């Protein structure tokens, strides 16, 4: 098992913005409200939901943590999703899930690759790399995760600003983190019932200090 994060929600790690702590950018996906439920259940924190094409970028200034939800299609088709990452990656804690993960990859120069086989509602083993990430604190080195996607962030010519934190059995990137910013993405769905350790992953993200990965250890 990986080391456990002992930070609690009573410590002043959240709420450093000008109001609500967490906002979820809804990319028109039903899993968005699974994320809302999980965050509220784990932390009791207030969670706002804003659709990707129904916002001004300045609306997000008051939040400390931004979740980029799953969704259909490609990142460039998802409203202001890419602009949100460009604007707030240097100053906010961002977690991208599935489409959100792919959007993070694209913003920083990564390429998407269409998979030969579509995975929809399939659980596969995910293996954690040696790169340190608080997301997987307390998890075994290999765990099951639910997947719903036909695109991945390609491992070929992955920008140097990223480090991969987990792979599947075929070597496809399942999670990564930015080396400078507090920006992370997971290709799988931690909010899915097919990811038994998913709530722990979300909890680890919520509890983490709002500092870049290289400064956390």
JSON list of C-alpha atoms in Angstrom, two decimals:
[
{"chain": "A", "resi": 1, "resn": "UNK", "atom": "CA", "xyz": [0.00, 0.00, 0.00]},
{"chain": "A", "resi": 2, "resn": "UNK", "atom": "CA", "xyz": [1.11, 3.55, -0.66]},
{"chain": "A", "resi": 3, "resn": "UNK", "atom": "CA", "xyz": [1.53, 6.03, 2.26]},
{"chain": "A", "resi": 4, "resn": "UNK", "atom": "CA", "xyz": [-1.62, 7.56, 3.67]},
{"chain": "A", "resi": 5, "resn": "UNK", "atom": "CA", "xyz": [-2.49, 11.24, 3.50]},
{"chain": "A", "resi": 6, "resn": "UNK", "atom": "CA", "xyz": [-3.45, 12.31, 7.03]},
{"chain": "A", "resi": 7, "resn": "UNK", "atom": "CA", "xyz": [-4.66, 15.83, 6.28]},
{"chain": "A", "resi": 8, "resn": "UNK", "atom": "CA", "xyz": [-8.23, 16.48, 7.45]},
{"chain": "A", "resi": 9, "resn": "UNK", "atom": "CA", "xyz": [-10.87, 18.79, 6.04]},
{"chain": "A", "resi": 10, "resn": "UNK", "atom": "CA", "xyz": [-10.82, 20.99, 9.14]},
{"chain": "A", "resi": 11, "resn": "UNK", "atom": "CA", "xyz": [-7.37, 22.26, 8.27]},
{"chain": "A", "resi": 12, "resn": "UNK", "atom": "CA", "xyz": [-7.29, 25.51, 6.26]},
{"chain": "A", "resi": 13, "resn": "UNK", "atom": "CA", "xyz": [-6.38, 23.95, 2.92]},
{"chain": "A", "resi": 14, "resn": "UNK", "atom": "CA", "xyz": [-9.60, 24.76, 1.16]},
{"chain": "A", "resi": 15, "resn": "UNK", "atom": "CA", "xyz": [-11.59, 27.93, 1.02]},
{"chain": "A", "resi": 16, "resn": "UNK", "atom": "CA", "xyz": [-8.61, 30.08, 0.13]},
{"chain": "A", "resi": 17, "resn": "UNK", "atom": "CA", "xyz": [-10.46, 31.63, -2.76]},
{"chain": "A", "resi": 18, "resn": "UNK", "atom": "CA", "xyz": [-13.16, 34.27, -2.53]},
{"chain": "A", "resi": 19, "resn": "UNK", "atom": "CA", "xyz": [-16.07, 31.95, -1.84]},
{"chain": "A", "resi": 20, "resn": "UNK", "atom": "CA", "xyz": [-17.04, 28.38, -2.72]},
{"chain": "A", "resi": 21, "resn": "UNK", "atom": "CA", "xyz": [-14.27, 25.82, -2.64]},
{"chain": "A", "resi": 22, "resn": "UNK", "atom": "CA", "xyz": [-15.08, 23.42, -5.48]},
{"chain": "A", "resi": 23, "resn": "UNK", "atom": "CA", "xyz": [-16.64, 23.83, -8.91]},
{"chain": "A", "resi": 24, "resn": "UNK", "atom": "CA", "xyz": [-17.32, 21.11, -11.45]},
{"chain": "A", "resi": 25, "resn": "UNK", "atom": "CA", "xyz": [-17.30, 22.05, -15.12]},
{"chain": "A", "resi": 26, "resn": "UNK", "atom": "CA", "xyz": [-20.09, 19.97, -16.61]},
{"chain": "A", "resi": 27, "resn": "UNK", "atom": "CA", "xyz": [-19.23, 18.72, -20.07]},
{"chain": "A", "resi": 28, "resn": "UNK", "atom": "CA", "xyz": [-22.82, 17.58, -20.59]},
{"chain": "A", "resi": 29, "resn": "UNK", "atom": "CA", "xyz": [-22.30, 14.17, -19.02]},
{"chain": "A", "resi": 30, "resn": "UNK", "atom": "CA", "xyz": [-24.48, 12.16, -16.63]},
{"chain": "A", "resi": 31, "resn": "UNK", "atom": "CA", "xyz": [-21.42, 11.23, -14.56]},
{"chain": "A", "resi": 32, "resn": "UNK", "atom": "CA", "xyz": [-21.05, 14.86, -13.50]},
{"chain": "A", "resi": 33, "resn": "UNK", "atom": "CA", "xyz": [-23.54, 14.40, -10.70]},
{"chain": "A", "resi": 34, "resn": "UNK", "atom": "CA", "xyz": [-21.81, 11.23, -9.54]},
{"chain": "A", "resi": 35, "resn": "UNK", "atom": "CA", "xyz": [-18.80, 13.47, -8.97]},
{"chain": "A", "resi": 36, "resn": "UNK", "atom": "CA", "xyz": [-20.95, 16.01, -7.12]},
{"chain": "A", "resi": 37, "resn": "UNK", "atom": "CA", "xyz": [-22.35, 13.29, -4.87]},
{"chain": "A", "resi": 38, "resn": "UNK", "atom": "CA", "xyz": [-18.92, 11.80, -4.18]},
{"chain": "A", "resi": 39, "resn": "UNK", "atom": "CA", "xyz": [-17.34, 15.14, -3.25]},
{"chain": "A", "resi": 40, "resn": "UNK", "atom": "CA", "xyz": [-20.21, 16.11, -0.97]},
{"chain": "A", "resi": 41, "resn": "UNK", "atom": "CA", "xyz": [-20.25, 12.67, 0.67]},
{"chain": "A", "resi": 42, "resn": "UNK", "atom": "CA", "xyz": [-16.52, 12.67, 1.30]},
{"chain": "A", "resi": 43, "resn": "UNK", "atom": "CA", "xyz": [-16.00, 16.24, 2.43]},
{"chain": "A", "resi": 44, "resn": "UNK", "atom": "CA", "xyz": [-19.25, 18.07, 3.01]},
{"chain": "A", "resi": 45, "resn": "UNK", "atom": "CA", "xyz": [-17.78, 20.89, 0.93]},
{"chain": "A", "resi": 46, "resn": "UNK", "atom": "CA", "xyz": [-20.06, 23.07, -1.19]},
{"chain": "A", "resi": 47, "resn": "UNK", "atom": "CA", "xyz": [-19.96, 22.07, -4.84]},
{"chain": "A", "resi": 48, "resn": "UNK", "atom": "CA", "xyz": [-21.18, 24.22, -7.71]},
{"chain": "A", "resi": 49, "resn": "UNK", "atom": "CA", "xyz": [-21.82, 22.89, -11.22]},
{"chain": "A", "resi": 50, "resn": "UNK", "atom": "CA", "xyz": [-21.41, 25.09, -14.29]},
{"chain": "A", "resi": 51, "resn": "UNK", "atom": "CA", "xyz": [-21.84, 23.91, -17.86]},
{"chain": "A", "resi": 52, "resn": "UNK", "atom": "CA", "xyz": [-18.86, 24.37, -20.13]},
{"chain": "A", "resi": 53, "resn": "UNK", "atom": "CA", "xyz": [-20.61, 26.89, -22.39]},
{"chain": "A", "resi": 54, "resn": "UNK", "atom": "CA", "xyz": [-22.56, 28.81, -19.76]},
{"chain": "A", "resi": 55, "resn": "UNK", "atom": "CA", "xyz": [-19.83, 30.75, -18.01]},
{"chain": "A", "resi": 56, "resn": "UNK", "atom": "CA", "xyz": [-17.42, 33.64, -18.11]},
{"chain": "A", "resi": 57, "resn": "UNK", "atom": "CA", "xyz": [-13.85, 32.71, -17.24]},
{"chain": "A", "resi": 58, "resn": "UNK", "atom": "CA", "xyz": [-13.92, 35.23, -14.42]},
{"chain": "A", "resi": 59, "resn": "UNK", "atom": "CA", "xyz": [-16.77, 33.26, -12.80]},
{"chain": "A", "resi": 60, "resn": "UNK", "atom": "CA", "xyz": [-14.23, 30.66, -11.69]},
{"chain": "A", "resi": 61, "resn": "UNK", "atom": "CA", "xyz": [-11.90, 33.03, -9.89]},
{"chain": "A", "resi": 62, "resn": "UNK", "atom": "CA", "xyz": [-13.64, 32.49, -6.54]},
{"chain": "A", "resi": 63, "resn": "UNK", "atom": "CA", "xyz": [-13.05, 28.73, -6.50]},
{"chain": "A", "resi": 64, "resn": "UNK", "atom": "CA", "xyz": [-10.05, 26.89, -5.11]},
{"chain": "A", "resi": 65, "resn": "UNK", "atom": "CA", "xyz": [-10.46, 23.58, -6.91]},
{"chain": "A", "resi": 66, "resn": "UNK", "atom": "CA", "xyz": [-11.81, 22.87, -10.38]},
{"chain": "A", "resi": 67, "resn": "UNK", "atom": "CA", "xyz": [-13.02, 19.47, -11.61]},
{"chain": "A", "resi": 68, "resn": "UNK", "atom": "CA", "xyz": [-13.32, 18.97, -15.37]},
{"chain": "A", "resi": 69, "resn": "UNK", "atom": "CA", "xyz": [-16.02, 16.34, -15.87]},
{"chain": "A", "resi": 70, "resn": "UNK", "atom": "CA", "xyz": [-16.25, 13.52, -18.38]},
{"chain": "A", "resi": 71, "resn": "UNK", "atom": "CA", "xyz": [-18.21, 14.20, -21.53]},
{"chain": "A", "resi": 72, "resn": "UNK", "atom": "CA", "xyz": [-18.89, 13.20, -25.13]},
{"chain": "A", "resi": 73, "resn": "UNK", "atom": "CA", "xyz": [-16.84, 14.18, -28.15]},
{"chain": "A", "resi": 74, "resn": "UNK", "atom": "CA", "xyz": [-13.46, 15.90, -28.19]},
{"chain": "A", "resi": 75, "resn": "UNK", "atom": "CA", "xyz": [-12.08, 18.66, -25.94]},
{"chain": "A", "resi": 76, "resn": "UNK", "atom": "CA", "xyz": [-12.26, 21.36, -28.64]},
{"chain": "A", "resi": 77, "resn": "UNK", "atom": "CA", "xyz": [-16.00, 20.71, -28.91]},
{"chain": "A", "resi": 78, "resn": "UNK", "atom": "CA", "xyz": [-16.59, 21.28, -25.19]},
{"chain": "A", "resi": 79, "resn": "UNK", "atom": "CA", "xyz": [-17.41, 24.98, -24.82]},
{"chain": "A", "resi": 80, "resn": "UNK", "atom": "CA", "xyz": [-14.77, 26.91, -22.88]},
{"chain": "A", "resi": 81, "resn": "UNK", "atom": "CA", "xyz": [-13.07, 23.79, -21.50]},
{"chain": "A", "resi": 82, "resn": "UNK", "atom": "CA", "xyz": [-9.66, 24.41, -23.06]},
{"chain": "A", "resi": 83, "resn": "UNK", "atom": "CA", "xyz": [-9.75, 28.10, -22.15]},
{"chain": "A", "resi": 84, "resn": "UNK", "atom": "CA", "xyz": [-10.49, 27.25, -18.52]},
{"chain": "A", "resi": 85, "resn": "UNK", "atom": "CA", "xyz": [-7.34, 25.14, -18.31]},
{"chain": "A", "resi": 86, "resn": "UNK", "atom": "CA", "xyz": [-5.21, 27.80, -20.01]},
{"chain": "A", "resi": 87, "resn": "UNK", "atom": "CA", "xyz": [-6.49, 30.49, -17.68]},
{"chain": "A", "resi": 88, "resn": "UNK", "atom": "CA", "xyz": [-6.39, 28.69, -14.34]},
{"chain": "A", "resi": 89, "resn": "UNK", "atom": "CA", "xyz": [-3.70, 26.00, -14.53]},
{"chain": "A", "resi": 90, "resn": "UNK", "atom": "CA", "xyz": [-1.10, 28.31, -12.92]},
{"chain": "A", "resi": 91, "resn": "UNK", "atom": "CA", "xyz": [-3.28, 29.26, -9.95]},
{"chain": "A", "resi": 92, "resn": "UNK", "atom": "CA", "xyz": [-5.91, 26.59, -9.24]},
{"chain": "A", "resi": 93, "resn": "UNK", "atom": "CA", "xyz": [-5.95, 22.92, -8.33]},
{"chain": "A", "resi": 94, "resn": "UNK", "atom": "CA", "xyz": [-7.45, 21.15, -11.35]},
{"chain": "A", "resi": 95, "resn": "UNK", "atom": "CA", "xyz": [-8.54, 17.53, -11.76]},
{"chain": "A", "resi": 96, "resn": "UNK", "atom": "CA", "xyz": [-9.62, 16.35, -15.21]},
{"chain": "A", "resi": 97, "resn": "UNK", "atom": "CA", "xyz": [-11.68, 13.17, -15.58]},
{"chain": "A", "resi": 98, "resn": "UNK", "atom": "CA", "xyz": [-11.83, 11.32, -18.93]},
{"chain": "A", "resi": 99, "resn": "UNK", "atom": "CA", "xyz": [-12.61, 14.17, -21.39]},
{"chain": "A", "resi": 100, "resn": "UNK", "atom": "CA", "xyz": [-11.19, 16.61, -18.82]},
{"chain": "A", "resi": 101, "resn": "UNK", "atom": "CA", "xyz": [-7.98, 14.57, -18.69]},
{"chain": "A", "resi": 102, "resn": "UNK", "atom": "CA", "xyz": [-7.74, 14.62, -22.48]},
{"chain": "A", "resi": 103, "resn": "UNK", "atom": "CA", "xyz": [-8.30, 18.38, -22.52]},
{"chain": "A", "resi": 104, "resn": "UNK", "atom": "CA", "xyz": [-5.41, 18.88, -20.10]},
{"chain": "A", "resi": 105, "resn": "UNK", "atom": "CA", "xyz": [-3.19, 16.87, -22.40]},
{"chain": "A", "resi": 106, "resn": "UNK", "atom": "CA", "xyz": [-4.16, 18.93, -25.45]},
{"chain": "A", "resi": 107, "resn": "UNK", "atom": "CA", "xyz": [-3.70, 22.32, -23.77]},
{"chain": "A", "resi": 108, "resn": "UNK", "atom": "CA", "xyz": [-0.07, 21.55, -22.98]},
{"chain": "A", "resi": 109, "resn": "UNK", "atom": "CA", "xyz": [0.78, 20.09, -26.38]},
{"chain": "A", "resi": 110, "resn": "UNK", "atom": "CA", "xyz": [-0.22, 16.44, -26.08]},
{"chain": "A", "resi": 111, "resn": "UNK", "atom": "CA", "xyz": [-1.96, 14.52, -28.84]},
{"chain": "A", "resi": 112, "resn": "UNK", "atom": "CA", "xyz": [-5.05, 12.35, -28.64]},
{"chain": "A", "resi": 113, "resn": "UNK", "atom": "CA", "xyz": [-5.17, 8.89, -30.17]},
{"chain": "A", "resi": 114, "resn": "UNK", "atom": "CA", "xyz": [-8.29, 7.01, -31.22]},
{"chain": "A", "resi": 115, "resn": "UNK", "atom": "CA", "xyz": [-8.33, 3.56, -29.65]},
{"chain": "A", "resi": 116, "resn": "UNK", "atom": "CA", "xyz": [-8.85, 0.43, -31.70]},
{"chain": "A", "resi": 117, "resn": "UNK", "atom": "CA", "xyz": [-11.43, -0.78, -29.19]},
{"chain": "A", "resi": 118, "resn": "UNK", "atom": "CA", "xyz": [-14.04, 1.37, -27.47]},
{"chain": "A", "resi": 119, "resn": "UNK", "atom": "CA", "xyz": [-14.30, 0.78, -23.73]},
{"chain": "A", "resi": 120, "resn": "UNK", "atom": "CA", "xyz": [-17.69, 1.61, -22.25]},
{"chain": "A", "resi": 121, "resn": "UNK", "atom": "CA", "xyz": [-18.49, 0.42, -18.77]},
{"chain": "A", "resi": 122, "resn": "UNK", "atom": "CA", "xyz": [-15.45, -1.83, -18.53]},
{"chain": "A", "resi": 123, "resn": "UNK", "atom": "CA", "xyz": [-13.22, -2.26, -15.48]},
{"chain": "A", "resi": 124, "resn": "UNK", "atom": "CA", "xyz": [-9.53, -2.89, -16.16]},
{"chain": "A", "resi": 125, "resn": "UNK", "atom": "CA", "xyz": [-6.42, -3.07, -13.97]},
{"chain": "A", "resi": 126, "resn": "UNK", "atom": "CA", "xyz": [-4.55, 0.21, -13.50]},
{"chain": "A", "resi": 127, "resn": "UNK", "atom": "CA", "xyz": [-0.92, 0.16, -12.37]},
{"chain": "A", "resi": 128, "resn": "UNK", "atom": "CA", "xyz": [0.63, 3.08, -10.51]},
{"chain": "A", "resi": 129, "resn": "UNK", "atom": "CA", "xyz": [4.06, 4.26, -11.66]},
{"chain": "A", "resi": 130, "resn": "UNK", "atom": "CA", "xyz": [6.97, 5.27, -9.45]},
{"chain": "A", "resi": 131, "resn": "UNK", "atom": "CA", "xyz": [6.19, 8.95, -10.01]},
{"chain": "A", "resi": 132, "resn": "UNK", "atom": "CA", "xyz": [4.84, 10.33, -6.75]},
{"chain": "A", "resi": 133, "resn": "UNK", "atom": "CA", "xyz": [1.26, 11.52, -6.72]},
{"chain": "A", "resi": 134, "resn": "UNK", "atom": "CA", "xyz": [-1.01, 12.09, -3.75]},
{"chain": "A", "resi": 135, "resn": "UNK", "atom": "CA", "xyz": [-3.98, 10.80, -5.80]},
{"chain": "A", "resi": 136, "resn": "UNK", "atom": "CA", "xyz": [-3.01, 7.20, -5.11]},
{"chain": "A", "resi": 137, "resn": "UNK", "atom": "CA", "xyz": [-2.01, 7.49, -1.45]},
{"chain": "A", "resi": 138, "resn": "UNK", "atom": "CA", "xyz": [-3.28, 4.43, 0.41]},
{"chain": "A", "resi": 139, "resn": "UNK", "atom": "CA", "xyz": [-4.02, 2.49, -2.79]},
{"chain": "A", "resi": 140, "resn": "UNK", "atom": "CA", "xyz": [-2.33, -0.73, -3.91]},
{"chain": "A", "resi": 141, "resn": "UNK", "atom": "CA", "xyz": [0.06, -0.52, -6.83]},
{"chain": "A", "resi": 142, "resn": "UNK", "atom": "CA", "xyz": [-2.60, -2.10, -9.05]},
{"chain": "A", "resi": 143, "resn": "UNK", "atom": "CA", "xyz": [-6.31, -1.42, -8.72]},
{"chain": "A", "resi": 144, "resn": "UNK", "atom": "CA", "xyz": [-9.46, -1.78, -10.83]},
{"chain": "A", "resi": 145, "resn": "UNK", "atom": "CA", "xyz": [-10.99, 1.26, -12.52]},
{"chain": "A", "resi": 146, "resn": "UNK", "atom": "CA", "xyz": [-14.03, 1.89, -14.69]},
{"chain": "A", "resi": 147, "resn": "UNK", "atom": "CA", "xyz": [-13.45, 3.15, -18.21]},
{"chain": "A", "resi": 148, "resn": "UNK", "atom": "CA", "xyz": [-15.77, 4.81, -20.71]},
{"chain": "A", "resi": 149, "resn": "UNK", "atom": "CA", "xyz": [-13.78, 6.15, -23.63]},
{"chain": "A", "resi": 150, "resn": "UNK", "atom": "CA", "xyz": [-12.56, 5.72, -27.19]},
{"chain": "A", "resi": 151, "resn": "UNK", "atom": "CA", "xyz": [-9.70, 8.28, -27.08]},
{"chain": "A", "resi": 152, "resn": "UNK", "atom": "CA", "xyz": [-6.53, 8.47, -24.99]},
{"chain": "A", "resi": 153, "resn": "UNK", "atom": "CA", "xyz": [-3.70, 10.92, -24.49]},
{"chain": "A", "resi": 154, "resn": "UNK", "atom": "CA", "xyz": [-0.97, 9.42, -26.64]},
{"chain": "A", "resi": 155, "resn": "UNK", "atom": "CA", "xyz": [2.21, 8.32, -24.89]},
{"chain": "A", "resi": 156, "resn": "UNK", "atom": "CA", "xyz": [4.16, 9.11, -28.06]},
{"chain": "A", "resi": 157, "resn": "UNK", "atom": "CA", "xyz": [5.88, 12.48, -27.77]},
{"chain": "A", "resi": 158, "resn": "UNK", "atom": "CA", "xyz": [4.11, 13.28, -24.50]},
{"chain": "A", "resi": 159, "resn": "UNK", "atom": "CA", "xyz": [5.20, 16.82, -23.54]},
{"chain": "A", "resi": 160, "resn": "UNK", "atom": "CA", "xyz": [8.02, 16.98, -20.99]},
{"chain": "A", "resi": 161, "resn": "UNK", "atom": "CA", "xyz": [5.82, 19.04, -18.67]},
{"chain": "A", "resi": 162, "resn": "UNK", "atom": "CA", "xyz": [3.90, 15.86, -17.77]},
{"chain": "A", "resi": 163, "resn": "UNK", "atom": "CA", "xyz": [4.80, 12.80, -15.79]},
{"chain": "A", "resi": 164, "resn": "UNK", "atom": "CA", "xyz": [2.69, 9.68, -16.11]},
{"chain": "A", "resi": 165, "resn": "UNK", "atom": "CA", "xyz": [1.35, 8.36, -12.81]},
{"chain": "A", "resi": 166, "resn": "UNK", "atom": "CA", "xyz": [-0.46, 5.21, -14.00]},
{"chain": "A", "resi": 167, "resn": "UNK", "atom": "CA", "xyz": [-0.88, 2.94, -17.03]},
{"chain": "A", "resi": 168, "resn": "UNK", "atom": "CA", "xyz": [-3.19, 0.14, -18.07]},
{"chain": "A", "resi": 169, "resn": "UNK", "atom": "CA", "xyz": [-1.96, -3.33, -19.04]},
{"chain": "A", "resi": 170, "resn": "UNK", "atom": "CA", "xyz": [-1.44, -2.19, -22.64]},
{"chain": "A", "resi": 171, "resn": "UNK", "atom": "CA", "xyz": [0.76, 0.73, -21.67]},
{"chain": "A", "resi": 172, "resn": "UNK", "atom": "CA", "xyz": [-1.88, 3.39, -22.29]},
{"chain": "A", "resi": 173, "resn": "UNK", "atom": "CA", "xyz": [-1.75, 6.47, -20.07]},
{"chain": "A", "resi": 174, "resn": "UNK", "atom": "CA", "xyz": [-4.39, 6.30, -17.34]},
{"chain": "A", "resi": 175, "resn": "UNK", "atom": "CA", "xyz": [-3.29, 9.32, -15.31]},
{"chain": "A", "resi": 176, "resn": "UNK", "atom": "CA", "xyz": [-0.72, 12.08, -15.40]},
{"chain": "A", "resi": 177, "resn": "UNK", "atom": "CA", "xyz": [0.26, 15.24, -13.59]},
{"chain": "A", "resi": 178, "resn": "UNK", "atom": "CA", "xyz": [1.82, 18.51, -14.62]},
{"chain": "A", "resi": 179, "resn": "UNK", "atom": "CA", "xyz": [5.32, 18.97, -13.20]},
{"chain": "A", "resi": 180, "resn": "UNK", "atom": "CA", "xyz": [4.92, 22.68, -12.49]},
{"chain": "A", "resi": 181, "resn": "UNK", "atom": "CA", "xyz": [1.20, 23.23, -11.89]},
{"chain": "A", "resi": 182, "resn": "UNK", "atom": "CA", "xyz": [-1.25, 21.50, -9.59]},
{"chain": "A", "resi": 183, "resn": "UNK", "atom": "CA", "xyz": [-3.03, 19.98, -12.57]},
{"chain": "A", "resi": 184, "resn": "UNK", "atom": "CA", "xyz": [-3.80, 16.28, -12.84]},
{"chain": "A", "resi": 185, "resn": "UNK", "atom": "CA", "xyz": [-5.86, 14.08, -15.11]},
{"chain": "A", "resi": 186, "resn": "UNK", "atom": "CA", "xyz": [-7.30, 10.58, -14.89]},
{"chain": "A", "resi": 187, "resn": "UNK", "atom": "CA", "xyz": [-8.57, 8.77, -17.97]},
{"chain": "A", "resi": 188, "resn": "UNK", "atom": "CA", "xyz": [-10.68, 6.38, -15.90]},
{"chain": "A", "resi": 189, "resn": "UNK", "atom": "CA", "xyz": [-13.75, 7.35, -13.87]},
{"chain": "A", "resi": 190, "resn": "UNK", "atom": "CA", "xyz": [-13.10, 7.51, -10.10]},
{"chain": "A", "resi": 191, "resn": "UNK", "atom": "CA", "xyz": [-16.78, 8.29, -9.54]},
{"chain": "A", "resi": 192, "resn": "UNK", "atom": "CA", "xyz": [-17.91, 5.04, -11.20]},
{"chain": "A", "resi": 193, "resn": "UNK", "atom": "CA", "xyz": [-19.06, 1.98, -9.25]},
{"chain": "A", "resi": 194, "resn": "UNK", "atom": "CA", "xyz": [-16.52, 0.10, -11.37]},
{"chain": "A", "resi": 195, "resn": "UNK", "atom": "CA", "xyz": [-13.74, 1.91, -9.49]},
{"chain": "A", "resi": 196, "resn": "UNK", "atom": "CA", "xyz": [-13.93, 0.53, -5.92]},
{"chain": "A", "resi": 197, "resn": "UNK", "atom": "CA", "xyz": [-11.10, 2.81, -4.73]},
{"chain": "A", "resi": 198, "resn": "UNK", "atom": "CA", "xyz": [-12.52, 5.83, -6.53]},
{"chain": "A", "resi": 199, "resn": "UNK", "atom": "CA", "xyz": [-13.77, 7.68, -3.47]},
{"chain": "A", "resi": 200, "resn": "UNK", "atom": "CA", "xyz": [-10.32, 7.38, -1.93]},
{"chain": "A", "resi": 201, "resn": "UNK", "atom": "CA", "xyz": [-8.79, 8.93, -5.05]},
{"chain": "A", "resi": 202, "resn": "UNK", "atom": "CA", "xyz": [-11.23, 11.84, -4.93]},
{"chain": "A", "resi": 203, "resn": "UNK", "atom": "CA", "xyz": [-10.61, 12.26, -1.20]},
{"chain": "A", "resi": 204, "resn": "UNK", "atom": "CA", "xyz": [-6.86, 12.36, -1.76]},
{"chain": "A", "resi": 205, "resn": "UNK", "atom": "CA", "xyz": [-7.28, 15.09, -4.35]},
{"chain": "A", "resi": 206, "resn": "UNK", "atom": "CA", "xyz": [-9.55, 17.14, -2.12]},
{"chain": "A", "resi": 207, "resn": "UNK", "atom": "CA", "xyz": [-7.18, 16.88, 0.83]},
{"chain": "A", "resi": 208, "resn": "UNK", "atom": "CA", "xyz": [-4.01, 17.77, -1.00]},
{"chain": "A", "resi": 209, "resn": "UNK", "atom": "CA", "xyz": [-2.12, 20.97, -0.40]},
{"chain": "A", "resi": 210, "resn": "UNK", "atom": "CA", "xyz": [-2.67, 23.47, -3.23]},
{"chain": "A", "resi": 211, "resn": "UNK", "atom": "CA", "xyz": [0.94, 23.31, -4.41]},
{"chain": "A", "resi": 212, "resn": "UNK", "atom": "CA", "xyz": [2.56, 21.83, -7.51]},
{"chain": "A", "resi": 213, "resn": "UNK", "atom": "CA", "xyz": [3.55, 18.12, -7.42]},
{"chain": "A", "resi": 214, "resn": "UNK", "atom": "CA", "xyz": [7.30, 18.72, -7.17]},
{"chain": "A", "resi": 215, "resn": "UNK", "atom": "CA", "xyz": [6.80, 20.85, -4.05]},
{"chain": "A", "resi": 216, "resn": "UNK", "atom": "CA", "xyz": [4.58, 18.39, -2.20]},
{"chain": "A", "resi": 217, "resn": "UNK", "atom": "CA", "xyz": [7.23, 15.83, -1.31]}
]
